[in-house]
Amino acid sequence: MNKDDAFRALGVLEAQLRARIPTDAPAKGRRYLGYVIDEQMAAARVHLTAIYASGLEVGPDFAGVPTFSAHPKYAFWCAGIRRHIQICEASLGNHPSQSPVVR
């Protein structure tokens, strides 16, 4: 996936995560979940920036591409992106009234 597509996909995913914040949660809870998404997506962008700044790319769902596996930090960066997404998903939990994240 090229750089623009990767950042666009991360932005779409962030919007989907935000849409899962329960509207019936207390204001403090909604603010906290928004903060978690802000922080984790910013951290995922740092990993994504490092990948593309090094001349590497990610595959679908931010998975590693075998061609770049020899780079010493590539696996760490790819795993970091997925880890930050998982933290968001875990923080949001499973709210049946909200639509699931589609990737």
Coordinates of C-alpha atoms in Angstrom, one line a residue:
M1 CA 0.0 0.0 0.0
N2 CA 1.4 3.4 -0.8
K3 CA 1.9 6.1 1.8
D4 CA -1.2 8.1 1.0
D5 CA -3.4 5.0 1.0
A6 CA -1.9 3.8 4.3
F7 CA -2.5 7.1 6.1
R8 CA -6.0 7.4 4.6
A9 CA -6.8 3.8 5.8
L10 CA -5.6 4.8 9.3
G11 CA -7.8 7.9 9.2
V12 CA -10.8 5.8 8.1
L13 CA -10.1 3.3 10.9
E14 CA -9.9 6.2 13.4
A15 CA -13.3 7.5 12.3
Q16 CA -14.8 4.0 12.7
L17 CA -13.4 3.7 16.2
R18 CA -14.7 7.1 17.1
A19 CA -18.2 6.1 15.8
R20 CA -18.1 3.2 18.3
I21 CA -17.9 5.5 21.4
P22 CA -21.2 4.9 23.1
T23 CA -23.4 7.9 22.9
D24 CA -25.1 6.8 26.1
A25 CA -21.9 6.8 28.1
P26 CA -21.3 9.6 30.7
A27 CA -19.5 12.6 29.3
K28 CA -16.4 11.8 31.2
G29 CA -16.4 8.3 29.7
R30 CA -16.8 9.6 26.2
R31 CA -14.0 12.1 26.7
Y32 CA -11.7 9.4 28.1
L33 CA -12.4 7.1 25.1
G34 CA -11.8 10.0 22.7
Y35 CA -8.5 10.6 24.5
V36 CA -7.5 6.9 24.2
I37 CA -8.2 7.0 20.5
D38 CA -6.3 10.3 20.0
E39 CA -3.2 9.0 21.8
Q40 CA -3.2 5.5 20.3
M41 CA -3.8 6.7 16.7
A42 CA -1.1 9.3 17.1
A43 CA 1.3 6.6 18.2
A44 CA 0.2 4.4 15.3
R45 CA 0.9 7.3 12.9
V46 CA 4.5 7.6 14.4
H47 CA 5.1 3.9 13.5
L48 CA 3.6 4.4 10.0
T49 CA 5.7 7.5 9.5
A50 CA 8.8 5.6 10.5
I51 CA 8.0 2.8 8.0
Y52 CA 7.5 5.2 5.0
A53 CA 10.4 7.4 6.0
S54 CA 12.6 4.3 5.8
G55 CA 11.4 3.5 2.3
L56 CA 9.3 0.6 3.4
E57 CA 5.5 -0.1 3.0
V58 CA 2.7 -1.9 4.8
G59 CA 0.3 -4.4 3.4
P60 CA -3.5 -4.7 4.0
D61 CA -4.6 -4.2 7.6
F62 CA -1.1 -2.7 8.3
A63 CA 0.5 -6.1 8.1
G64 CA 4.1 -6.5 7.2
V65 CA 5.2 -7.2 3.7
P66 CA 7.7 -10.1 3.4
T67 CA 9.9 -8.1 1.1
F68 CA 10.9 -5.7 3.9
S69 CA 11.3 -8.3 6.7
A70 CA 15.1 -7.9 6.7
H71 CA 14.9 -4.4 8.1
P72 CA 15.7 -4.5 11.8
K73 CA 12.8 -2.4 13.0
Y74 CA 10.1 -3.2 10.4
A75 CA 8.4 -6.0 12.4
F76 CA 8.4 -3.8 15.5
W77 CA 6.8 -0.9 13.6
C78 CA 4.1 -3.0 12.0
A79 CA 3.3 -4.8 15.3
G80 CA 3.1 -1.4 16.9
I81 CA 0.5 -0.1 14.6
R82 CA -1.7 -3.2 15.2
R83 CA -1.0 -3.0 18.9
H84 CA -2.3 0.6 19.1
I85 CA -5.4 -0.3 17.1
Q86 CA -6.0 -3.3 19.5
I87 CA -5.7 -1.0 22.5
C88 CA -8.4 1.2 21.0
E89 CA -10.7 -1.7 20.3
A90 CA -10.2 -3.2 23.8
S91 CA -10.9 0.2 25.4
L92 CA -14.1 0.5 23.4
G93 CA -15.2 -3.1 24.2
N94 CA -18.1 -4.7 22.5
H95 CA -21.0 -2.2 22.4
P96 CA -23.9 -3.8 20.5
S97 CA -25.5 -0.5 19.7
Q98 CA -22.4 0.7 17.8
S99 CA -21.3 -0.5 14.4
P100 CA -18.2 -2.8 14.4
V101 CA -14.9 -1.6 12.9
V102 CA -14.6 -2.7 9.3
R103 CA -11.1 -3.0 7.8

